[in-house]
Amino acid sequence: MIILEDRQALNNWVEQSRLWGGKVGFIPTMGALHEGHLSLVREAQKTCSQTIVSIFVNPTQFGPGEDFNQYPRTFAEDKALLEEIGCDAIFLPSPDVIYPEGGQTFVSVEPLASQLCGASRPGHFQGVATVVTILLNLVRPHVAYFGVKDYQQLTLIKQMIRDLALAVDVVGVPIVREEDGLALSSRNRYLTIKERQQATALYKALMAAKSLFQSGETEAIKLEKAAHLVLHESGIEQIDYVEVRHKETLACDLTVVDPVMLIAVKIGKTRLIDNMVLSS
Ligand code: AMP
């Protein structure tokens, strides 16, 4: 496995990989890798001849007071995990490789970027859309892999790729969960034992809404209420949002047909998100 730190080294690898033919699969990450990230790599390995993971804690997607400085940086472990599963390359840029001095251009996907997580994290999705565009232009993959865990991010990236006619296929990979349902996240390591216990309520809340929907309830507000109740019962007080949206467009509807439920909460200082398509 090769580690590429600058644009020239990356470009040489990309040229070589494209010369060999076959597909290049790309998995953008912020590191602190876990089984969720590895499932993206495994998915890529099914159809791509070369897989490349980027590890970049992107400063522009963190707001003031967020956890950019505390975000776990565990490169030695990440490298070992990727090596073990046979990943071909890691792109490990420093901020100036991604954002050379004098940059003036940002990618904004509106109004999608201002809703849900975007409402409480202004600028977050502009940072995500911009870094993903830069990474896609540098890596030039045939296929890029993103987790369904970050549902709004995946929806926004699909929209952006369509709008900008970017020449890449996007694959969404299902959420990997712990046995008790908690979605794997690099931020789970911030949780205390008690908070970790409380965090299982997100999955329970989603399951409660799902079973209500599957028993015939289609009023968004009632589905949201059912999930709220579960969160409250577990003692989670800082609920950012519990929303039922259309699963493709994320549009709001009073009565839902093909819904996804999205949840964001804070447990202590840790912000957690989760989601579930209620109809599947
Ligand atoms: P991150 O490092 O948090 O930016 O995540 C990198 C990619 O891994 C994103 O596309 C995430 O959606 C995906 N991902 C993170 N956690 C999970 C999970 N539990 N299951 C599946 N994909 C995940």
PDB file of C-alpha atoms and ligand atoms in Angstrom:
ATOM      1  CA  MET A   1       0.000   0.000   0.000  1.00  0.00           C
ATOM      2  CA  ILE A   2       1.359   3.350  -1.017  1.00  0.00           C
ATOM      3  CA  ILE A   3       0.983   6.608   0.911  1.00  0.00           C
ATOM      4  CA  LEU A   4       0.623   9.704  -1.233  1.00  0.00           C
ATOM      5  CA  GLU A   5       1.071  13.079   0.404  1.00  0.00           C
ATOM      6  CA  ASP A   6       1.233  15.608  -2.394  1.00  0.00           C
ATOM      7  CA  ARG A   7      -0.496  16.318  -5.691  1.00  0.00           C
ATOM      8  CA  GLN A   8       2.405  15.128  -7.843  1.00  0.00           C
ATOM      9  CA  ALA A   9       2.673  11.736  -6.136  1.00  0.00           C
ATOM     10  CA  LEU A  10      -1.107  11.320  -6.258  1.00  0.00           C
ATOM     11  CA  ASN A  11      -1.214  12.259  -9.927  1.00  0.00           C
ATOM     12  CA  ASN A  12       1.497   9.744 -10.803  1.00  0.00           C
ATOM     13  CA  TRP A  13      -0.453   7.011  -9.020  1.00  0.00           C
ATOM     14  CA  VAL A  14      -3.717   8.045 -10.721  1.00  0.00           C
ATOM     15  CA  GLU A  15      -2.090   8.093 -14.183  1.00  0.00           C
ATOM     16  CA  GLN A  16      -0.572   4.658 -13.586  1.00  0.00           C
ATOM     17  CA  SER A  17      -3.829   3.171 -12.271  1.00  0.00           C
ATOM     18  CA  ARG A  18      -5.786   4.519 -15.237  1.00  0.00           C
ATOM     19  CA  LEU A  19      -3.153   3.184 -17.625  1.00  0.00           C
ATOM     20  CA  TRP A  20      -3.669  -0.341 -16.254  1.00  0.00           C
ATOM     21  CA  GLY A  21      -7.375  -0.070 -17.091  1.00  0.00           C
ATOM     22  CA  GLY A  22     -10.115  -1.163 -14.695  1.00  0.00           C
ATOM     23  CA  LYS A  23     -11.858   1.077 -12.249  1.00  0.00           C
ATOM     24  CA  VAL A  24     -10.441   3.313  -9.544  1.00  0.00           C
ATOM     25  CA  GLY A  25     -12.633   3.379  -6.407  1.00  0.00           C
ATOM     26  CA  PHE A  26     -12.282   6.299  -3.987  1.00  0.00           C
ATOM     27  CA  ILE A  27     -13.328   6.520  -0.337  1.00  0.00           C
ATOM     28  CA  PRO A  28     -12.989   9.971   1.251  1.00  0.00           C
ATOM     29  CA  THR A  29     -12.639   9.895   5.061  1.00  0.00           C
ATOM     30  CA  MET A  30     -11.427  11.961   7.974  1.00  0.00           C
ATOM     31  CA  GLY A  31      -9.557   9.009   9.446  1.00  0.00           C
ATOM     32  CA  ALA A  32     -10.065   7.422  12.883  1.00  0.00           C
ATOM     33  CA  LEU A  33     -11.207   4.485  10.823  1.00  0.00           C
ATOM     34  CA  HIS A  34     -13.655   1.858  12.007  1.00  0.00           C
ATOM     35  CA  GLU A  35     -15.629  -1.001  10.505  1.00  0.00           C
ATOM     36  CA  GLY A  36     -18.024   1.515   8.865  1.00  0.00           C
ATOM     37  CA  HIS A  37     -15.198   3.029   6.837  1.00  0.00           C
ATOM     38  CA  LEU A  38     -13.795  -0.415   6.045  1.00  0.00           C
ATOM     39  CA  SER A  39     -17.171  -1.521   4.674  1.00  0.00           C
ATOM     40  CA  LEU A  40     -16.839   1.264   2.083  1.00  0.00           C
ATOM     41  CA  VAL A  41     -13.418  -0.035   1.080  1.00  0.00           C
ATOM     42  CA  ARG A  42     -14.726  -3.607   0.853  1.00  0.00           C
ATOM     43  CA  GLU A  43     -17.606  -2.423  -1.316  1.00  0.00           C
ATOM     44  CA  ALA A  44     -15.134  -0.670  -3.624  1.00  0.00           C
ATOM     45  CA  GLN A  45     -12.967  -3.774  -3.819  1.00  0.00           C
ATOM     46  CA  LYS A  46     -15.920  -5.753  -5.223  1.00  0.00           C
ATOM     47  CA  THR A  47     -15.876  -3.838  -8.506  1.00  0.00           C
ATOM     48  CA  CYS A  48     -12.747  -1.698  -8.631  1.00  0.00           C
ATOM     49  CA  SER A  49      -9.261  -2.825  -9.545  1.00  0.00           C
ATOM     50  CA  GLN A  50      -7.659  -0.070  -7.451  1.00  0.00           C
ATOM     51  CA  THR A  51      -8.946   1.442  -4.207  1.00  0.00           C
ATOM     52  CA  ILE A  52      -7.737   4.668  -2.659  1.00  0.00           C
ATOM     53  CA  VAL A  53      -8.785   6.130   0.700  1.00  0.00           C
ATOM     54  CA  SER A  54      -8.185   9.766   1.559  1.00  0.00           C
ATOM     55  CA  ILE A  55      -7.591  10.758   5.157  1.00  0.00           C
ATOM     56  CA  PHE A  56      -8.082  14.473   5.645  1.00  0.00           C
ATOM     57  CA  VAL A  57      -9.638  16.232   8.613  1.00  0.00           C
ATOM     58  CA  ASN A  58     -11.126  19.038   6.566  1.00  0.00           C
ATOM     59  CA  PRO A  59     -10.925  22.322   8.494  1.00  0.00           C
ATOM     60  CA  THR A  60     -13.551  24.082   6.369  1.00  0.00           C
ATOM     61  CA  GLN A  61     -16.368  21.776   7.436  1.00  0.00           C
ATOM     62  CA  PHE A  62     -15.914  22.505  11.149  1.00  0.00           C
ATOM     63  CA  GLY A  63     -17.534  25.594  12.642  1.00  0.00           C
ATOM     64  CA  PRO A  64     -16.101  27.787  15.407  1.00  0.00           C
ATOM     65  CA  GLY A  65     -16.308  25.902  18.710  1.00  0.00           C
ATOM     66  CA  GLU A  66     -16.654  22.510  17.010  1.00  0.00           C
ATOM     67  CA  ASP A  67     -14.271  19.597  17.521  1.00  0.00           C
ATOM     68  CA  PHE A  68     -11.697  20.210  14.743  1.00  0.00           C
ATOM     69  CA  ASN A  69      -8.778  20.273  17.196  1.00  0.00           C
ATOM     70  CA  GLN A  70     -10.030  17.333  19.266  1.00  0.00           C
ATOM     71  CA  TYR A  71     -11.017  15.200  16.247  1.00  0.00           C
ATOM     72  CA  PRO A  72      -9.190  11.872  16.670  1.00  0.00           C
ATOM     73  CA  ARG A  73      -6.109  11.515  14.505  1.00  0.00           C
ATOM     74  CA  THR A  74      -4.964   7.878  14.521  1.00  0.00           C
ATOM     75  CA  PHE A  75      -2.911   7.459  11.365  1.00  0.00           C
ATOM     76  CA  ALA A  76      -0.800   4.489  12.503  1.00  0.00           C
ATOM     77  CA  GLU A  77      -3.926   2.446  13.326  1.00  0.00           C
ATOM     78  CA  ASP A  78      -5.720   3.624  10.167  1.00  0.00           C
ATOM     79  CA  LYS A  79      -2.788   2.575   8.014  1.00  0.00           C
ATOM     80  CA  ALA A  80      -2.626  -0.874   9.623  1.00  0.00           C
ATOM     81  CA  LEU A  81      -6.370  -1.442   9.110  1.00  0.00           C
ATOM     82  CA  LEU A  82      -6.223  -0.409   5.455  1.00  0.00           C
ATOM     83  CA  GLU A  83      -3.119  -2.481   4.826  1.00  0.00           C
ATOM     84  CA  GLU A  84      -4.807  -5.508   6.381  1.00  0.00           C
ATOM     85  CA  ILE A  85      -7.824  -5.349   4.069  1.00  0.00           C
ATOM     86  CA  GLY A  86      -5.699  -4.803   0.970  1.00  0.00           C
ATOM     87  CA  CYS A  87      -6.396  -1.173   0.161  1.00  0.00           C
ATOM     88  CA  ASP A  88      -4.024   0.030  -2.574  1.00  0.00           C
ATOM     89  CA  ALA A  89      -3.316   3.627  -1.612  1.00  0.00           C
ATOM     90  CA  ILE A  90      -3.883   6.310   1.002  1.00  0.00           C
ATOM     91  CA  PHE A  91      -4.046   9.973   0.038  1.00  0.00           C
ATOM     92  CA  LEU A  92      -2.874  11.870   3.108  1.00  0.00           C
ATOM     93  CA  PRO A  93      -2.718  15.545   2.204  1.00  0.00           C
ATOM     94  CA  SER A  94      -1.931  18.453   4.494  1.00  0.00           C
ATOM     95  CA  PRO A  95      -4.346  21.415   4.365  1.00  0.00           C
ATOM     96  CA  ASP A  96      -2.121  23.393   1.960  1.00  0.00           C
ATOM     97  CA  VAL A  97      -2.178  20.498  -0.534  1.00  0.00           C
ATOM     98  CA  ILE A  98      -5.971  20.692  -0.634  1.00  0.00           C
ATOM     99  CA  TYR A  99      -6.253  24.466  -0.257  1.00  0.00           C
ATOM    100  CA  PRO A 100      -3.258  26.197  -1.861  1.00  0.00           C
ATOM    101  CA  GLU A 101      -2.959  29.857  -0.902  1.00  0.00           C
ATOM    102  CA  GLY A 102      -5.231  32.299  -2.646  1.00  0.00           C
ATOM    103  CA  GLY A 103      -8.261  30.014  -3.121  1.00  0.00           C
ATOM    104  CA  GLN A 104     -11.501  31.934  -3.717  1.00  0.00           C
ATOM    105  CA  THR A 105     -13.963  29.282  -4.844  1.00  0.00           C
ATOM    106  CA  PHE A 106     -16.531  27.381  -2.792  1.00  0.00           C
ATOM    107  CA  VAL A 107     -19.263  24.961  -3.777  1.00  0.00           C
ATOM    108  CA  SER A 108     -22.686  25.689  -2.382  1.00  0.00           C
ATOM    109  CA  VAL A 109     -25.620  23.308  -2.729  1.00  0.00           C
ATOM    110  CA  GLU A 110     -28.669  25.261  -1.696  1.00  0.00           C
ATOM    111  CA  PRO A 111     -31.177  24.938  -0.132  1.00  0.00           C
ATOM    112  CA  LEU A 112     -30.149  21.378   0.741  1.00  0.00           C
ATOM    113  CA  ALA A 113     -27.094  22.580   2.663  1.00  0.00           C
ATOM    114  CA  SER A 114     -29.033  24.889   4.987  1.00  0.00           C
ATOM    115  CA  GLN A 115     -31.453  22.314   6.335  1.00  0.00           C
ATOM    116  CA  LEU A 116     -31.246  19.637   9.017  1.00  0.00           C
ATOM    117  CA  CYS A 117     -27.545  19.471  10.065  1.00  0.00           C
ATOM    118  CA  GLY A 118     -26.862  22.560   7.953  1.00  0.00           C
ATOM    119  CA  ALA A 119     -29.225  24.635  10.085  1.00  0.00           C
ATOM    120  CA  SER A 120     -27.204  24.067  13.242  1.00  0.00           C
ATOM    121  CA  ARG A 121     -23.830  23.812  11.493  1.00  0.00           C
ATOM    122  CA  PRO A 122     -23.718  26.825   9.150  1.00  0.00           C
ATOM    123  CA  GLY A 123     -21.059  26.432   6.483  1.00  0.00           C
ATOM    124  CA  HIS A 124     -20.557  22.729   7.216  1.00  0.00           C
ATOM    125  CA  PHE A 125     -21.939  21.437   3.932  1.00  0.00           C
ATOM    126  CA  GLN A 126     -20.238  24.143   1.909  1.00  0.00           C
ATOM    127  CA  GLY A 127     -16.992  22.833   3.401  1.00  0.00           C
ATOM    128  CA  VAL A 128     -17.980  19.250   2.579  1.00  0.00           C
ATOM    129  CA  ALA A 129     -19.097  20.024  -0.993  1.00  0.00           C
ATOM    130  CA  THR A 130     -15.936  22.020  -1.663  1.00  0.00           C
ATOM    131  CA  VAL A 131     -13.504  19.446  -0.298  1.00  0.00           C
ATOM    132  CA  VAL A 132     -15.274  16.562  -2.035  1.00  0.00           C
ATOM    133  CA  THR A 133     -15.123  18.442  -5.354  1.00  0.00           C
ATOM    134  CA  ILE A 134     -11.407  19.129  -4.910  1.00  0.00           C
ATOM    135  CA  LEU A 135     -10.715  15.520  -3.892  1.00  0.00           C
ATOM    136  CA  LEU A 136     -12.702  14.145  -6.842  1.00  0.00           C
ATOM    137  CA  ASN A 137     -10.792  16.414  -9.221  1.00  0.00           C
ATOM    138  CA  LEU A 138      -7.456  15.314  -7.784  1.00  0.00           C
ATOM    139  CA  VAL A 139      -8.169  11.585  -7.545  1.00  0.00           C
ATOM    140  CA  ARG A 140     -10.326  11.345 -10.697  1.00  0.00           C
ATOM    141  CA  PRO A 141     -11.942   8.065  -9.574  1.00  0.00           C
ATOM    142  CA  HIS A 142     -14.481   6.123 -11.602  1.00  0.00           C
ATOM    143  CA  VAL A 143     -16.566   5.463  -8.493  1.00  0.00           C
ATOM    144  CA  ALA A 144     -16.725   7.255  -5.134  1.00  0.00           C
ATOM    145  CA  TYR A 145     -18.142   5.575  -2.035  1.00  0.00           C
ATOM    146  CA  PHE A 146     -20.026   7.352   0.756  1.00  0.00           C
ATOM    147  CA  GLY A 147     -21.836   6.023   3.824  1.00  0.00           C
ATOM    148  CA  VAL A 148     -25.601   6.170   4.170  1.00  0.00           C
ATOM    149  CA  LYS A 149     -24.758   7.038   7.801  1.00  0.00           C
ATOM    150  CA  ASP A 150     -24.325  10.644   6.632  1.00  0.00           C
ATOM    151  CA  TYR A 151     -27.613  10.652   4.751  1.00  0.00           C
ATOM    152  CA  GLN A 152     -27.860  14.382   4.101  1.00  0.00           C
ATOM    153  CA  GLN A 153     -24.223  14.470   2.981  1.00  0.00           C
ATOM    154  CA  LEU A 154     -24.830  11.605   0.539  1.00  0.00           C
ATOM    155  CA  THR A 155     -27.969  13.291  -0.854  1.00  0.00           C
ATOM    156  CA  LEU A 156     -26.119  16.575  -1.241  1.00  0.00           C
ATOM    157  CA  ILE A 157     -23.136  14.980  -2.967  1.00  0.00           C
ATOM    158  CA  LYS A 158     -25.401  13.169  -5.436  1.00  0.00           C
ATOM    159  CA  GLN A 159     -27.124  16.498  -6.163  1.00  0.00           C
ATOM    160  CA  MET A 160     -23.803  18.303  -6.593  1.00  0.00           C
ATOM    161  CA  ILE A 161     -22.423  15.643  -8.935  1.00  0.00           C
ATOM    162  CA  ARG A 162     -25.555  15.866 -11.060  1.00  0.00           C
ATOM    163  CA  ASP A 163     -25.580  19.699 -11.063  1.00  0.00           C
ATOM    164  CA  LEU A 164     -21.889  20.069 -11.914  1.00  0.00           C
ATOM    165  CA  ALA A 165     -21.878  17.109 -14.350  1.00  0.00           C
ATOM    166  CA  LEU A 166     -18.935  15.560 -12.514  1.00  0.00           C
ATOM    167  CA  ALA A 167     -17.754  12.375 -14.201  1.00  0.00           C
ATOM    168  CA  VAL A 168     -17.978   9.965 -11.283  1.00  0.00           C
ATOM    169  CA  ASP A 169     -20.462   7.359 -10.093  1.00  0.00           C
ATOM    170  CA  VAL A 170     -21.565   7.555  -6.480  1.00  0.00           C
ATOM    171  CA  VAL A 171     -22.340   4.487  -4.397  1.00  0.00           C
ATOM    172  CA  GLY A 172     -24.071   4.759  -1.004  1.00  0.00           C
ATOM    173  CA  VAL A 173     -23.020   2.048   1.447  1.00  0.00           C
ATOM    174  CA  PRO A 174     -25.375   0.869   4.254  1.00  0.00           C
ATOM    175  CA  ILE A 175     -24.810   1.896   7.873  1.00  0.00           C
ATOM    176  CA  VAL A 176     -22.620  -0.406   9.960  1.00  0.00           C
ATOM    177  CA  ARG A 177     -23.941  -0.635  13.524  1.00  0.00           C
ATOM    178  CA  GLU A 178     -22.807  -2.015  16.861  1.00  0.00           C
ATOM    179  CA  GLU A 179     -24.726  -5.017  18.151  1.00  0.00           C
ATOM    180  CA  ASP A 180     -27.023  -2.771  20.168  1.00  0.00           C
ATOM    181  CA  GLY A 181     -27.817  -0.668  17.113  1.00  0.00           C
ATOM    182  CA  LEU A 182     -25.547   2.336  17.652  1.00  0.00           C
ATOM    183  CA  ALA A 183     -24.169   3.461  14.291  1.00  0.00           C
ATOM    184  CA  LEU A 184     -20.382   3.313  14.224  1.00  0.00           C
ATOM    185  CA  SER A 185     -18.860   6.783  14.292  1.00  0.00           C
ATOM    186  CA  SER A 186     -15.422   8.203  14.960  1.00  0.00           C
ATOM    187  CA  ARG A 187     -17.128  10.452  17.526  1.00  0.00           C
ATOM    188  CA  ASN A 188     -18.476   7.522  19.614  1.00  0.00           C
ATOM    189  CA  ARG A 189     -15.105   7.429  21.368  1.00  0.00           C
ATOM    190  CA  TYR A 190     -15.956  10.771  23.019  1.00  0.00           C
ATOM    191  CA  LEU A 191     -18.869   9.150  24.913  1.00  0.00           C
ATOM    192  CA  THR A 192     -18.663   8.242  28.601  1.00  0.00           C
ATOM    193  CA  ILE A 193     -20.024   4.842  29.636  1.00  0.00           C
ATOM    194  CA  LYS A 194     -23.339   6.399  30.646  1.00  0.00           C
ATOM    195  CA  GLU A 195     -23.561   8.443  27.438  1.00  0.00           C
ATOM    196  CA  ARG A 196     -22.718   5.369  25.354  1.00  0.00           C
ATOM    197  CA  GLN A 197     -25.661   3.625  27.001  1.00  0.00           C
ATOM    198  CA  GLN A 198     -27.970   6.579  26.262  1.00  0.00           C
ATOM    199  CA  ALA A 199     -26.779   6.661  22.652  1.00  0.00           C
ATOM    200  CA  THR A 200     -28.589   3.384  21.905  1.00  0.00           C
ATOM    201  CA  ALA A 201     -31.809   5.421  22.047  1.00  0.00           C
ATOM    202  CA  LEU A 202     -31.177   6.810  18.546  1.00  0.00           C
ATOM    203  CA  TYR A 203     -31.541   3.382  16.972  1.00  0.00           C
ATOM    204  CA  LYS A 204     -34.494   2.538  19.231  1.00  0.00           C
ATOM    205  CA  ALA A 205     -36.203   5.808  18.252  1.00  0.00           C
ATOM    206  CA  LEU A 206     -35.716   5.069  14.553  1.00  0.00           C
ATOM    207  CA  MET A 207     -37.042   1.527  15.022  1.00  0.00           C
ATOM    208  CA  ALA A 208     -40.087   2.849  16.891  1.00  0.00           C
ATOM    209  CA  ALA A 209     -40.884   5.189  13.995  1.00  0.00           C
ATOM    210  CA  LYS A 210     -40.282   2.434  11.478  1.00  0.00           C
ATOM    211  CA  SER A 211     -42.638  -0.006  13.126  1.00  0.00           C
ATOM    212  CA  LEU A 212     -45.295   2.728  13.436  1.00  0.00           C
ATOM    213  CA  PHE A 213     -44.926   3.551   9.737  1.00  0.00           C
ATOM    214  CA  GLN A 214     -45.105  -0.102   8.832  1.00  0.00           C
ATOM    215  CA  SER A 215     -48.291  -0.487  10.837  1.00  0.00           C
ATOM    216  CA  GLY A 216     -49.864   2.173   8.606  1.00  0.00           C
ATOM    217  CA  GLU A 217     -49.082   5.576  10.178  1.00  0.00           C
ATOM    218  CA  THR A 218     -48.129   8.092   7.469  1.00  0.00           C
ATOM    219  CA  GLU A 219     -48.430  11.413   9.319  1.00  0.00           C
ATOM    220  CA  ALA A 220     -44.912  12.821   9.641  1.00  0.00           C
ATOM    221  CA  ILE A 221     -45.652  14.529  12.949  1.00  0.00           C
ATOM    222  CA  LYS A 222     -46.849  11.301  14.594  1.00  0.00           C
ATOM    223  CA  LEU A 223     -43.791   9.382  13.422  1.00  0.00           C
ATOM    224  CA  GLU A 224     -41.566  12.157  14.745  1.00  0.00           C
ATOM    225  CA  LYS A 225     -43.431  12.181  18.068  1.00  0.00           C
ATOM    226  CA  ALA A 226     -42.880   8.453  18.520  1.00  0.00           C
ATOM    227  CA  ALA A 227     -39.124   8.891  18.034  1.00  0.00           C
ATOM    228  CA  HIS A 228     -39.013  11.956  20.310  1.00  0.00           C
ATOM    229  CA  LEU A 229     -40.656   9.948  23.062  1.00  0.00           C
ATOM    230  CA  VAL A 230     -37.974   7.252  22.956  1.00  0.00           C
ATOM    231  CA  LEU A 231     -35.196   9.852  23.053  1.00  0.00           C
ATOM    232  CA  HIS A 232     -36.806  11.672  25.992  1.00  0.00           C
ATOM    233  CA  GLU A 233     -37.322   8.432  27.906  1.00  0.00           C
ATOM    234  CA  SER A 234     -33.624   7.683  27.639  1.00  0.00           C
ATOM    235  CA  GLY A 235     -32.800  11.079  29.123  1.00  0.00           C
ATOM    236  CA  ILE A 236     -31.518  12.678  25.912  1.00  0.00           C
ATOM    237  CA  GLU A 237     -32.436  16.342  26.255  1.00  0.00           C
ATOM    238  CA  GLN A 238     -30.450  18.103  23.557  1.00  0.00           C
ATOM    239  CA  ILE A 239     -32.400  17.092  20.465  1.00  0.00           C
ATOM    240  CA  ASP A 240     -31.320  19.047  17.405  1.00  0.00           C
ATOM    241  CA  TYR A 241     -33.911  17.522  15.104  1.00  0.00           C
ATOM    242  CA  VAL A 242     -36.052  14.478  14.514  1.00  0.00           C
ATOM    243  CA  GLU A 243     -37.469  14.744  11.028  1.00  0.00           C
ATOM    244  CA  VAL A 244     -39.201  12.597   8.479  1.00  0.00           C
ATOM    245  CA  ARG A 245     -38.332  13.576   4.911  1.00  0.00           C
ATOM    246  CA  HIS A 246     -38.716  12.175   1.419  1.00  0.00           C
ATOM    247  CA  LYS A 247     -35.931   9.629   1.022  1.00  0.00           C
ATOM    248  CA  GLU A 248     -34.658  10.927  -2.332  1.00  0.00           C
ATOM    249  CA  THR A 249     -35.151  14.696  -2.153  1.00  0.00           C
ATOM    250  CA  LEU A 250     -35.287  15.265   1.618  1.00  0.00           C
ATOM    251  CA  ALA A 251     -38.413  17.364   0.983  1.00  0.00           C
ATOM    252  CA  CYS A 252     -40.871  17.783   3.908  1.00  0.00           C
ATOM    253  CA  ASP A 253     -44.391  16.430   3.599  1.00  0.00           C
ATOM    254  CA  LEU A 254     -47.200  16.289   6.145  1.00  0.00           C
ATOM    255  CA  THR A 255     -48.124  12.840   4.889  1.00  0.00           C
ATOM    256  CA  VAL A 256     -45.242  10.667   3.864  1.00  0.00           C
ATOM    257  CA  VAL A 257     -44.971   7.994   1.189  1.00  0.00           C
ATOM    258  CA  ASP A 258     -41.340   6.958   0.908  1.00  0.00           C
ATOM    259  CA  PRO A 259     -39.785   8.414   4.031  1.00  0.00           C
ATOM    260  CA  VAL A 260     -36.430   8.499   5.744  1.00  0.00           C
ATOM    261  CA  MET A 261     -36.204   9.574   9.370  1.00  0.00           C
ATOM    262  CA  LEU A 262     -33.168  11.649  10.303  1.00  0.00           C
ATOM    263  CA  ILE A 263     -32.075  12.346  13.865  1.00  0.00           C
ATOM    264  CA  ALA A 264     -29.386  14.598  15.337  1.00  0.00           C
ATOM    265  CA  VAL A 265     -28.822  14.919  19.081  1.00  0.00           C
ATOM    266  CA  LYS A 266     -26.152  15.989  21.473  1.00  0.00           C
ATOM    267  CA  ILE A 267     -25.257  13.663  24.303  1.00  0.00           C
ATOM    268  CA  GLY A 268     -23.068  15.615  26.675  1.00  0.00           C
ATOM    269  CA  LYS A 269     -20.698  17.400  24.317  1.00  0.00           C
ATOM    270  CA  THR A 270     -20.933  14.823  21.532  1.00  0.00           C
ATOM    271  CA  ARG A 271     -23.128  15.386  18.490  1.00  0.00           C
ATOM    272  CA  LEU A 272     -24.518  12.153  17.039  1.00  0.00           C
ATOM    273  CA  ILE A 273     -26.571  11.600  13.889  1.00  0.00           C
ATOM    274  CA  ASP A 274     -28.449   8.605  12.588  1.00  0.00           C
ATOM    275  CA  ASN A 275     -31.154   7.786  10.076  1.00  0.00           C
ATOM    276  CA  MET A 276     -33.345   5.025   8.753  1.00  0.00           C
ATOM    277  CA  VAL A 277     -35.455   4.560   5.658  1.00  0.00           C
ATOM    278  CA  LEU A 278     -38.833   3.697   7.177  1.00  0.00           C
ATOM    279  CA  SER A 279     -40.298   1.955   4.159  1.00  0.00           C
ATOM    280  CA  SER A 280     -37.642  -0.696   3.609  1.00  0.00           C
TER     281      SER A 280
HETATM  282  P1  AMP B   1     -15.942  10.372   8.068  1.00  0.00           P
HETATM  283  O1  AMP B   1     -14.557   9.900   8.275  1.00  0.00           O
HETATM  284  O2  AMP B   1     -16.761  10.451   9.307  1.00  0.00           O
HETATM  285  O3  AMP B   1     -15.993  11.628   7.224  1.00  0.00           O
HETATM  286  O4  AMP B   1     -16.644   9.267   7.187  1.00  0.00           O
HETATM  287  C1  AMP B   1     -16.114   8.863   5.952  1.00  0.00           C
HETATM  288  C2  AMP B   1     -17.146   8.054   5.227  1.00  0.00           C
HETATM  289  O5  AMP B   1     -17.469   6.892   5.983  1.00  0.00           O
HETATM  290  C3  AMP B   1     -18.453   8.813   5.002  1.00  0.00           C
HETATM  291  O6  AMP B   1     -18.932   8.544   3.691  1.00  0.00           O
HETATM  292  C4  AMP B   1     -19.347   8.246   6.046  1.00  0.00           C
HETATM  293  O7  AMP B   1     -20.719   8.311   5.727  1.00  0.00           O
HETATM  294  C5  AMP B   1     -18.863   6.805   6.119  1.00  0.00           C
HETATM  295  N1  AMP B   1     -19.247   6.193   7.402  1.00  0.00           N
HETATM  296  C6  AMP B   1     -18.991   6.676   8.627  1.00  0.00           C
HETATM  297  N2  AMP B   1     -19.550   5.884   9.579  1.00  0.00           N
HETATM  298  C7  AMP B   1     -20.176   4.884   8.913  1.00  0.00           C
HETATM  299  C8  AMP B   1     -20.949   3.752   9.321  1.00  0.00           C
HETATM  300  N3  AMP B   1     -21.192   3.488  10.592  1.00  0.00           N
HETATM  301  N4  AMP B   1     -21.429   2.930   8.365  1.00  0.00           N
HETATM  302  C9  AMP B   1     -21.191   3.201   7.044  1.00  0.00           C
HETATM  303  N5  AMP B   1     -20.480   4.246   6.601  1.00  0.00           N
HETATM  304  C10 AMP B   1     -19.975   5.079   7.509  1.00  0.00           C
END
